[in-house]
mmCIF file of N, CA and C in Angstrom:
data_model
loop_
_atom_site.group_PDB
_atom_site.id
_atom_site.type_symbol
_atom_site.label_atom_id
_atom_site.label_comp_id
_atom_site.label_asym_id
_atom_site.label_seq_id
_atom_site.Cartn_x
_atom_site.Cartn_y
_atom_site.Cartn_z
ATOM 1 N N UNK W 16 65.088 101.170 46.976
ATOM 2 C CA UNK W 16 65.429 101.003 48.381
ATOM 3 C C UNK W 16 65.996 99.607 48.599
ATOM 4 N N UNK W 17 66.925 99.438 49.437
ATOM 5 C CA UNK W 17 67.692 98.513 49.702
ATOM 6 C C UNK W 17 67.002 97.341 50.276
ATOM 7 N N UNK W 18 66.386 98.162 51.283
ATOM 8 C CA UNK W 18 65.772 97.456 52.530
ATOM 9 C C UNK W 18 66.799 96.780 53.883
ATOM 10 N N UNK W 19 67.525 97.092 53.793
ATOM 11 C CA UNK W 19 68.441 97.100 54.496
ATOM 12 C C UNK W 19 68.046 97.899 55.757
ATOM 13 N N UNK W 20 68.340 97.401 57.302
ATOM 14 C CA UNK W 20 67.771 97.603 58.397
ATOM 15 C C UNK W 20 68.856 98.391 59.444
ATOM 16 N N UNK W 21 69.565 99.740 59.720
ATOM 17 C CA UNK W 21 70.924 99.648 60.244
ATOM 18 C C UNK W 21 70.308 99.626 61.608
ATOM 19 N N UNK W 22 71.617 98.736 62.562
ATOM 20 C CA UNK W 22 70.569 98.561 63.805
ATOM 21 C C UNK W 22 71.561 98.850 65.072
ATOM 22 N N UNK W 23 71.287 99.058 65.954
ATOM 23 C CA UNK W 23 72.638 99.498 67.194
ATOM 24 C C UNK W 23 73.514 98.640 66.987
ATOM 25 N N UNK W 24 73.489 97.722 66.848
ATOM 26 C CA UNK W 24 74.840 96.393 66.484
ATOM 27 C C UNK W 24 75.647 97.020 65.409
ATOM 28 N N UNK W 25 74.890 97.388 64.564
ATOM 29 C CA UNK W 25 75.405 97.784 63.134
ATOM 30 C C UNK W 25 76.708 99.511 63.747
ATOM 31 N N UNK W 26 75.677 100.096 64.437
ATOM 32 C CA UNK W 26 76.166 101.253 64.655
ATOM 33 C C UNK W 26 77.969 101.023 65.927
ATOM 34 N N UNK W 27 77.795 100.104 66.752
ATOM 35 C CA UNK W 27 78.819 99.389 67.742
ATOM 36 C C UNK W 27 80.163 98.626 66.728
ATOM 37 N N UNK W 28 79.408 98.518 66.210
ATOM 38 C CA UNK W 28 80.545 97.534 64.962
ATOM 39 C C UNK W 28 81.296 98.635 64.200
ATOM 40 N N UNK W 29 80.628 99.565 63.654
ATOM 41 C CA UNK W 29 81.520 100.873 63.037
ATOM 42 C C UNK W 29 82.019 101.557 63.907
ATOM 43 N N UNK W 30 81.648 101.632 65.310
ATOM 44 C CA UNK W 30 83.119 102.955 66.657
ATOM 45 C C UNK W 30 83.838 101.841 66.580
ATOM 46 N N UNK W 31 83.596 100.293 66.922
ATOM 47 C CA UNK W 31 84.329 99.147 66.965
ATOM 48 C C UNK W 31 85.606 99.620 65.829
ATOM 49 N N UNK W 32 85.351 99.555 64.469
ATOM 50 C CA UNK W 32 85.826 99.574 63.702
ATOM 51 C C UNK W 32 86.761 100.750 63.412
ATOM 52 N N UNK W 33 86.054 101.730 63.782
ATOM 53 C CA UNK W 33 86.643 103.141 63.219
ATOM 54 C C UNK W 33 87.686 103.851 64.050
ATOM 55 N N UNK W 34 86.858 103.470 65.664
ATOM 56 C CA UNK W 34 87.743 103.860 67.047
ATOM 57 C C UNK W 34 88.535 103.295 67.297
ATOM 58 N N UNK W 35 88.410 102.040 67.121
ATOM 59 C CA UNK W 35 89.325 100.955 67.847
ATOM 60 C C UNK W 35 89.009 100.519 69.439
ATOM 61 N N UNK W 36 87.701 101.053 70.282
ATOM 62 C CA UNK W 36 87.776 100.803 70.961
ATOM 63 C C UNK W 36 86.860 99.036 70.798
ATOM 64 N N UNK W 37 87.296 98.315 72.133
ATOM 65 C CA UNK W 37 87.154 97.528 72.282
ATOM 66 C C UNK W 37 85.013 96.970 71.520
ATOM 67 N N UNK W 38 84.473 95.582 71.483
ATOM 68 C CA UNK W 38 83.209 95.621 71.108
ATOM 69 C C UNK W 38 82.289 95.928 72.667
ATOM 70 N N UNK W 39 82.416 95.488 73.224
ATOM 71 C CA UNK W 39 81.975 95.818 74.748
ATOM 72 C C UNK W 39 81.912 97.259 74.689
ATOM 73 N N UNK W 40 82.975 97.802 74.973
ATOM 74 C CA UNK W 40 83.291 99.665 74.745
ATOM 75 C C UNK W 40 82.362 100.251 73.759
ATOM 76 N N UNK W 41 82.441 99.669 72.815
ATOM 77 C CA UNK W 41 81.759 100.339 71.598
ATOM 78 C C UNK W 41 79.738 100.150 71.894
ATOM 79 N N UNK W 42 79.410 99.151 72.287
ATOM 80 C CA UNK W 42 78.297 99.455 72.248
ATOM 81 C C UNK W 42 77.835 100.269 73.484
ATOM 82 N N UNK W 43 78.639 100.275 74.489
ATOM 83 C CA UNK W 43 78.128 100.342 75.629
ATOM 84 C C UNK W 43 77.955 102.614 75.409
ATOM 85 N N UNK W 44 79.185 102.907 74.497
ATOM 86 C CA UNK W 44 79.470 104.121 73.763
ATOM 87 C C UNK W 44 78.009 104.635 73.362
ATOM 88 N N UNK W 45 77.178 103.404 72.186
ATOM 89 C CA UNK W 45 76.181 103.550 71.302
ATOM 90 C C UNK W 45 75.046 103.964 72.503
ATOM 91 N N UNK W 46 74.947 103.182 73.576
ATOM 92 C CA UNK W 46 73.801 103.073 74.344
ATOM 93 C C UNK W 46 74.063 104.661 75.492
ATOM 94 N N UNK W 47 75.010 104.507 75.596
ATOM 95 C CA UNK W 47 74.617 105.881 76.269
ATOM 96 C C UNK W 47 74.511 106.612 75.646
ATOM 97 N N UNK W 48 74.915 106.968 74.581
ATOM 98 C CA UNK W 48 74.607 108.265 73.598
ATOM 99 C C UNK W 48 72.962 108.057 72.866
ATOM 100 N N UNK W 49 72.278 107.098 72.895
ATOM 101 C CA UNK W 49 70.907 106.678 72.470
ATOM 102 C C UNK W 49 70.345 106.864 73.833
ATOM 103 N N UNK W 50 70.554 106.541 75.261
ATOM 104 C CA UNK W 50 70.269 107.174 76.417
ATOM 105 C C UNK W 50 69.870 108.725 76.506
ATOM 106 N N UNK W 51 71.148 109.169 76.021
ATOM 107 C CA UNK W 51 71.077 110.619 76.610
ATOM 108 C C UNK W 51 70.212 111.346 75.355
ATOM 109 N N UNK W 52 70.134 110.602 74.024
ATOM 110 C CA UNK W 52 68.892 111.653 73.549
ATOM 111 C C UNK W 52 67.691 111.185 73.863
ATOM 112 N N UNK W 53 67.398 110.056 74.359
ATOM 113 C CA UNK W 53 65.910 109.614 74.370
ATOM 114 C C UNK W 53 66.016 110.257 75.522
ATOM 115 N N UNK W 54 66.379 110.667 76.655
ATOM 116 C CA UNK W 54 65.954 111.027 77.842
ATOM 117 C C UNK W 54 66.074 112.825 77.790
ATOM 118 N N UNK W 55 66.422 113.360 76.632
ATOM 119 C CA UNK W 55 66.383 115.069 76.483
ATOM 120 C C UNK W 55 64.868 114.860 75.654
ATOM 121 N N UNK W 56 64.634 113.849 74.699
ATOM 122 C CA UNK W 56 63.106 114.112 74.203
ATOM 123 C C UNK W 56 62.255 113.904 75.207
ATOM 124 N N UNK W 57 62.535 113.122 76.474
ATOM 125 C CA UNK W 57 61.561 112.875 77.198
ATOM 126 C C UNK W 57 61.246 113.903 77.971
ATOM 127 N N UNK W 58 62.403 114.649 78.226
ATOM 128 C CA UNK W 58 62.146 115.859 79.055
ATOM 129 C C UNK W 58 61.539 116.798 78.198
ATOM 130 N N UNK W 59 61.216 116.691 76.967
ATOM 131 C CA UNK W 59 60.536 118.357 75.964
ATOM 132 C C UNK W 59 61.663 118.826 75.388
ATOM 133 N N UNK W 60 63.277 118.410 75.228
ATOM 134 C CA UNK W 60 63.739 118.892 74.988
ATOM 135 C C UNK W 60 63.944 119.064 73.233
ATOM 136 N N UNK W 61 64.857 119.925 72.512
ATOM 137 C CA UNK W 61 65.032 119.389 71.199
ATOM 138 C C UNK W 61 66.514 118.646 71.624
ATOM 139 N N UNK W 62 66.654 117.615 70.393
ATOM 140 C CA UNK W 62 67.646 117.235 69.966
ATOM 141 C C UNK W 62 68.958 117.898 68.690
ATOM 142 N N UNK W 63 69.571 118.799 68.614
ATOM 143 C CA UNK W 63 70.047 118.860 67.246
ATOM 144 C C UNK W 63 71.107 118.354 66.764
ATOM 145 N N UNK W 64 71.738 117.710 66.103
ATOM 146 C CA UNK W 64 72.742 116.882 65.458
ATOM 147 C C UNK W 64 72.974 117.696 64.432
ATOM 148 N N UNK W 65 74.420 118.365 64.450
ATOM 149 C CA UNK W 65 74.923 119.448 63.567
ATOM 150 C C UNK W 65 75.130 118.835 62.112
ATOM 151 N N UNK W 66 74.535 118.741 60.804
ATOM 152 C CA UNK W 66 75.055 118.518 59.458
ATOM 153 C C UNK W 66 74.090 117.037 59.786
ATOM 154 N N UNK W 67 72.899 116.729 60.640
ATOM 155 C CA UNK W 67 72.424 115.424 60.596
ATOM 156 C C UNK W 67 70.640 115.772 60.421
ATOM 157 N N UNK W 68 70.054 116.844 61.689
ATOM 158 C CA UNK W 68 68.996 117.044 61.520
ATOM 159 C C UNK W 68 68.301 117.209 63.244
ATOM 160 N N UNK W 69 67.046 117.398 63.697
ATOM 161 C CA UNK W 69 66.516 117.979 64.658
ATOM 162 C C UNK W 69 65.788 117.028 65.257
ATOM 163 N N UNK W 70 65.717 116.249 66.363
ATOM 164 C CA UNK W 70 65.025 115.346 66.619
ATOM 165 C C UNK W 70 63.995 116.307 67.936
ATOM 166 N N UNK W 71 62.612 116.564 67.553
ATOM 167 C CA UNK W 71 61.564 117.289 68.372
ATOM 168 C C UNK W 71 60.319 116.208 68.784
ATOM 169 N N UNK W 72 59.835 116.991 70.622
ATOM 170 C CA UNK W 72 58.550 116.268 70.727
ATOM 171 C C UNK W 72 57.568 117.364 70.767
ATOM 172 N N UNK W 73 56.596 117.194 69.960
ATOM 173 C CA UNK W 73 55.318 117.460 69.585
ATOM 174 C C UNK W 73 54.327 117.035 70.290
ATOM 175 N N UNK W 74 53.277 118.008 70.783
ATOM 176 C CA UNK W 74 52.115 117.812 71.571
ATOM 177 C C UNK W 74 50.745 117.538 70.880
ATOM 178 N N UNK W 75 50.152 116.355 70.440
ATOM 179 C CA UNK W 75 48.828 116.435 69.504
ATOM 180 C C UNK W 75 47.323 116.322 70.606
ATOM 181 N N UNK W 76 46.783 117.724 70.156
ATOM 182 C CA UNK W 76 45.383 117.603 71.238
ATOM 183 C C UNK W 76 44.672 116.409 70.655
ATOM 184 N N UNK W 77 43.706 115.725 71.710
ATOM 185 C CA UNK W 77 42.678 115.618 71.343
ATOM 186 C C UNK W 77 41.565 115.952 70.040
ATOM 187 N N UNK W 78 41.115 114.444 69.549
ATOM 188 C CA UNK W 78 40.180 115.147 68.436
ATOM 189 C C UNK W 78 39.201 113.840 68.243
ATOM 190 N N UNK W 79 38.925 114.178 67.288
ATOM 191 C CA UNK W 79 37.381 112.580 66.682
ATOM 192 C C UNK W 79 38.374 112.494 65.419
ATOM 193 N N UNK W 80 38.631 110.983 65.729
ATOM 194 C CA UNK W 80 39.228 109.683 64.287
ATOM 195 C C UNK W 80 37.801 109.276 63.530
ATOM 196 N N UNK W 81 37.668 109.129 62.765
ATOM 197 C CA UNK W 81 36.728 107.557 62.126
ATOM 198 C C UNK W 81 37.132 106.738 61.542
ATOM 199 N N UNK W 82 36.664 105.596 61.734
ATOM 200 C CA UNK W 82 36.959 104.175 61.202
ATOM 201 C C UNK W 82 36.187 104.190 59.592
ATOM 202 N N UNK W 83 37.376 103.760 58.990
ATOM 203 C CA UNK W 83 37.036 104.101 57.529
ATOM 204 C C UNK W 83 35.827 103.265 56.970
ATOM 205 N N UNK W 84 36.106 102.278 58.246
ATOM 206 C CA UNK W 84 35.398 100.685 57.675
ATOM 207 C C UNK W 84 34.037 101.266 57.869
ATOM 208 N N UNK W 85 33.414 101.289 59.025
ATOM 209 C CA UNK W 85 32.618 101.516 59.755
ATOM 210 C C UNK W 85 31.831 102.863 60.135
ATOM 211 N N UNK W 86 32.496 103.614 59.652
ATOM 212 C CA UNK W 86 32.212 105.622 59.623
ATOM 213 C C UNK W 86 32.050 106.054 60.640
ATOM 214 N N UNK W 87 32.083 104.936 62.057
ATOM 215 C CA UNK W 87 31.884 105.313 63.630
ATOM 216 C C UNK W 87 32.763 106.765 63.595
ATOM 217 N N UNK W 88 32.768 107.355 64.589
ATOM 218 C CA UNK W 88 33.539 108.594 65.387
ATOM 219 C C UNK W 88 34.115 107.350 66.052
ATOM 220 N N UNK W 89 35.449 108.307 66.661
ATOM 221 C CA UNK W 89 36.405 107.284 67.933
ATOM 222 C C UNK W 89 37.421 108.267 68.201
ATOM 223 N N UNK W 90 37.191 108.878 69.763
ATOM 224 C CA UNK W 90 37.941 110.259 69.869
ATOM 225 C C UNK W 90 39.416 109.377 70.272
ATOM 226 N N UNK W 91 40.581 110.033 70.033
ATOM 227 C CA UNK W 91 41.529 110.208 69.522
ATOM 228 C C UNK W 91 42.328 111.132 70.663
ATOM 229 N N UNK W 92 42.877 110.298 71.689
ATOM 230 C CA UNK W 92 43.554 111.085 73.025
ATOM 231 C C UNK W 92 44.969 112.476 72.914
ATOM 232 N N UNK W 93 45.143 113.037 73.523
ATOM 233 C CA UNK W 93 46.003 113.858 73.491
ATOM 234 C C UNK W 93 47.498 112.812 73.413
ATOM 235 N N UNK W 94 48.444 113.430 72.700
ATOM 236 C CA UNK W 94 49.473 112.680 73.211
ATOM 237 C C UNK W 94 50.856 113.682 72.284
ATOM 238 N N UNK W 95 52.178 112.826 72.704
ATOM 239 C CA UNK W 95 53.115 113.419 72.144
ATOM 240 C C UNK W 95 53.596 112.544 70.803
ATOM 241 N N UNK W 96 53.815 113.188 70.537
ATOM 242 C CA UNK W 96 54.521 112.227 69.032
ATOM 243 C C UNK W 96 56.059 112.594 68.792
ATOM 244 N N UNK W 97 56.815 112.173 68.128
ATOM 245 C CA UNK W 97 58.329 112.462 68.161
ATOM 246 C C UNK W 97 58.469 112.840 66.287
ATOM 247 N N UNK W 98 59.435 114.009 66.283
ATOM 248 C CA UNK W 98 59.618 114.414 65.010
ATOM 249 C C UNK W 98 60.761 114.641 64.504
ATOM 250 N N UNK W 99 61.098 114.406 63.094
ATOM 251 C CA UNK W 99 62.207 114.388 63.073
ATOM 252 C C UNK W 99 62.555 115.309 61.857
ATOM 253 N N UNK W 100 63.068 116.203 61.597
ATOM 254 C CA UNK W 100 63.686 117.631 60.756
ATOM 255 C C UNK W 100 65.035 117.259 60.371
ATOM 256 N N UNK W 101 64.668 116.677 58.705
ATOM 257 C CA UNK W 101 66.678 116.427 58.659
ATOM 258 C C UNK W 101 67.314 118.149 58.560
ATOM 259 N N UNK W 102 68.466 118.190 58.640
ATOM 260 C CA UNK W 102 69.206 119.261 57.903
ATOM 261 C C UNK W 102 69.393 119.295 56.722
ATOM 262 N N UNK W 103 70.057 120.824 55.778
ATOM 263 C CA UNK W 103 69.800 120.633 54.348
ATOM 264 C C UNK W 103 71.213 119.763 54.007
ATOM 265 N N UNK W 104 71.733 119.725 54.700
ATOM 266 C CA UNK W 104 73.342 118.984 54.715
ATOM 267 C C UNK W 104 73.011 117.725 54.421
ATOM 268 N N UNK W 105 71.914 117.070 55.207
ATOM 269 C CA UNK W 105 71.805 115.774 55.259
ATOM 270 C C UNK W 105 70.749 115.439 54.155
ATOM 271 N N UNK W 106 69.951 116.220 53.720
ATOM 272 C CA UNK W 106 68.826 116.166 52.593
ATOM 273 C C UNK W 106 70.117 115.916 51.260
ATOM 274 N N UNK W 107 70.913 117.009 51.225
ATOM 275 C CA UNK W 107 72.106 116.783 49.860
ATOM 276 C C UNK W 107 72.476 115.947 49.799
ATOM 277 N N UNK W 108 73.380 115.159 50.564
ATOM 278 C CA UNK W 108 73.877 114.604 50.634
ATOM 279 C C UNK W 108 72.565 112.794 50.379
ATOM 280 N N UNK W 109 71.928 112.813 50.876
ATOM 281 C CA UNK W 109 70.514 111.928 49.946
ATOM 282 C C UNK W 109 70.539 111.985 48.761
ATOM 283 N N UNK W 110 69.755 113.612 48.299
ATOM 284 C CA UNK W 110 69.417 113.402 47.061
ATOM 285 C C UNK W 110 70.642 113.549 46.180
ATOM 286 N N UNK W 111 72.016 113.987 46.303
ATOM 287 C CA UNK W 111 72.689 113.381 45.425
ATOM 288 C C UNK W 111 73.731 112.175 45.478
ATOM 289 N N UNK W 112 72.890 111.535 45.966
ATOM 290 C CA UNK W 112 73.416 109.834 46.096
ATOM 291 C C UNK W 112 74.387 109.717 46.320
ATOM 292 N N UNK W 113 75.185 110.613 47.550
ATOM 293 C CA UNK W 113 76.699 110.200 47.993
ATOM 294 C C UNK W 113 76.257 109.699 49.220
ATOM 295 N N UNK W 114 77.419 108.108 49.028
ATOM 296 C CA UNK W 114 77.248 107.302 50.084
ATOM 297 C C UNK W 114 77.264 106.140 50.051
#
């Protein structure tokens, strides 16, 4: 692993690059399109990105954690968690190292 971090800048700099639209244009591009999926997960919705993968929110009940240290119980609230399902397009394209 690289360790390499790609980050909305990173992502503004390539429409920058690729589109030609202006850097202003380009991120402002990145942020609404990072808008409009964070606000379809917020609603329950799925996300799918064709040849990329499924971005889903998940409902986890309530349960009892324990502290490994300590062996206490410590209940463990309901909540949503966010999930993410690549496609097999995007799994190939991984495991045979194009890119």
């Amino acid at each position: 692993m690289s360790g390499k971090t790609l980050t909305r800048a990173d992502l503004s700099e390539a429409v920058h690059r690729e589109v030609g639209l202006s850097r202003t244009e380009s991120a402002a591009l990145v942020k609404s399109v990072l808008d409009h999926i964070a606000d379809a997960l917020v609603k329950g919705e799925s996300v799918m990105l064709s040849s990329f993968g499924t971005f889903m929110v998940r409902s986890k009940s309530s349960r009892v954690g324990r502290n490994p240290k300590t062996r206490e119980e410590v209940p463990i609230s309901p909540r949503r968690v966010l999930v993410f399902r690549p496609s097999h397009v995007l799994k190939d394209y991984i495991n045979n190292g194009e890119g």
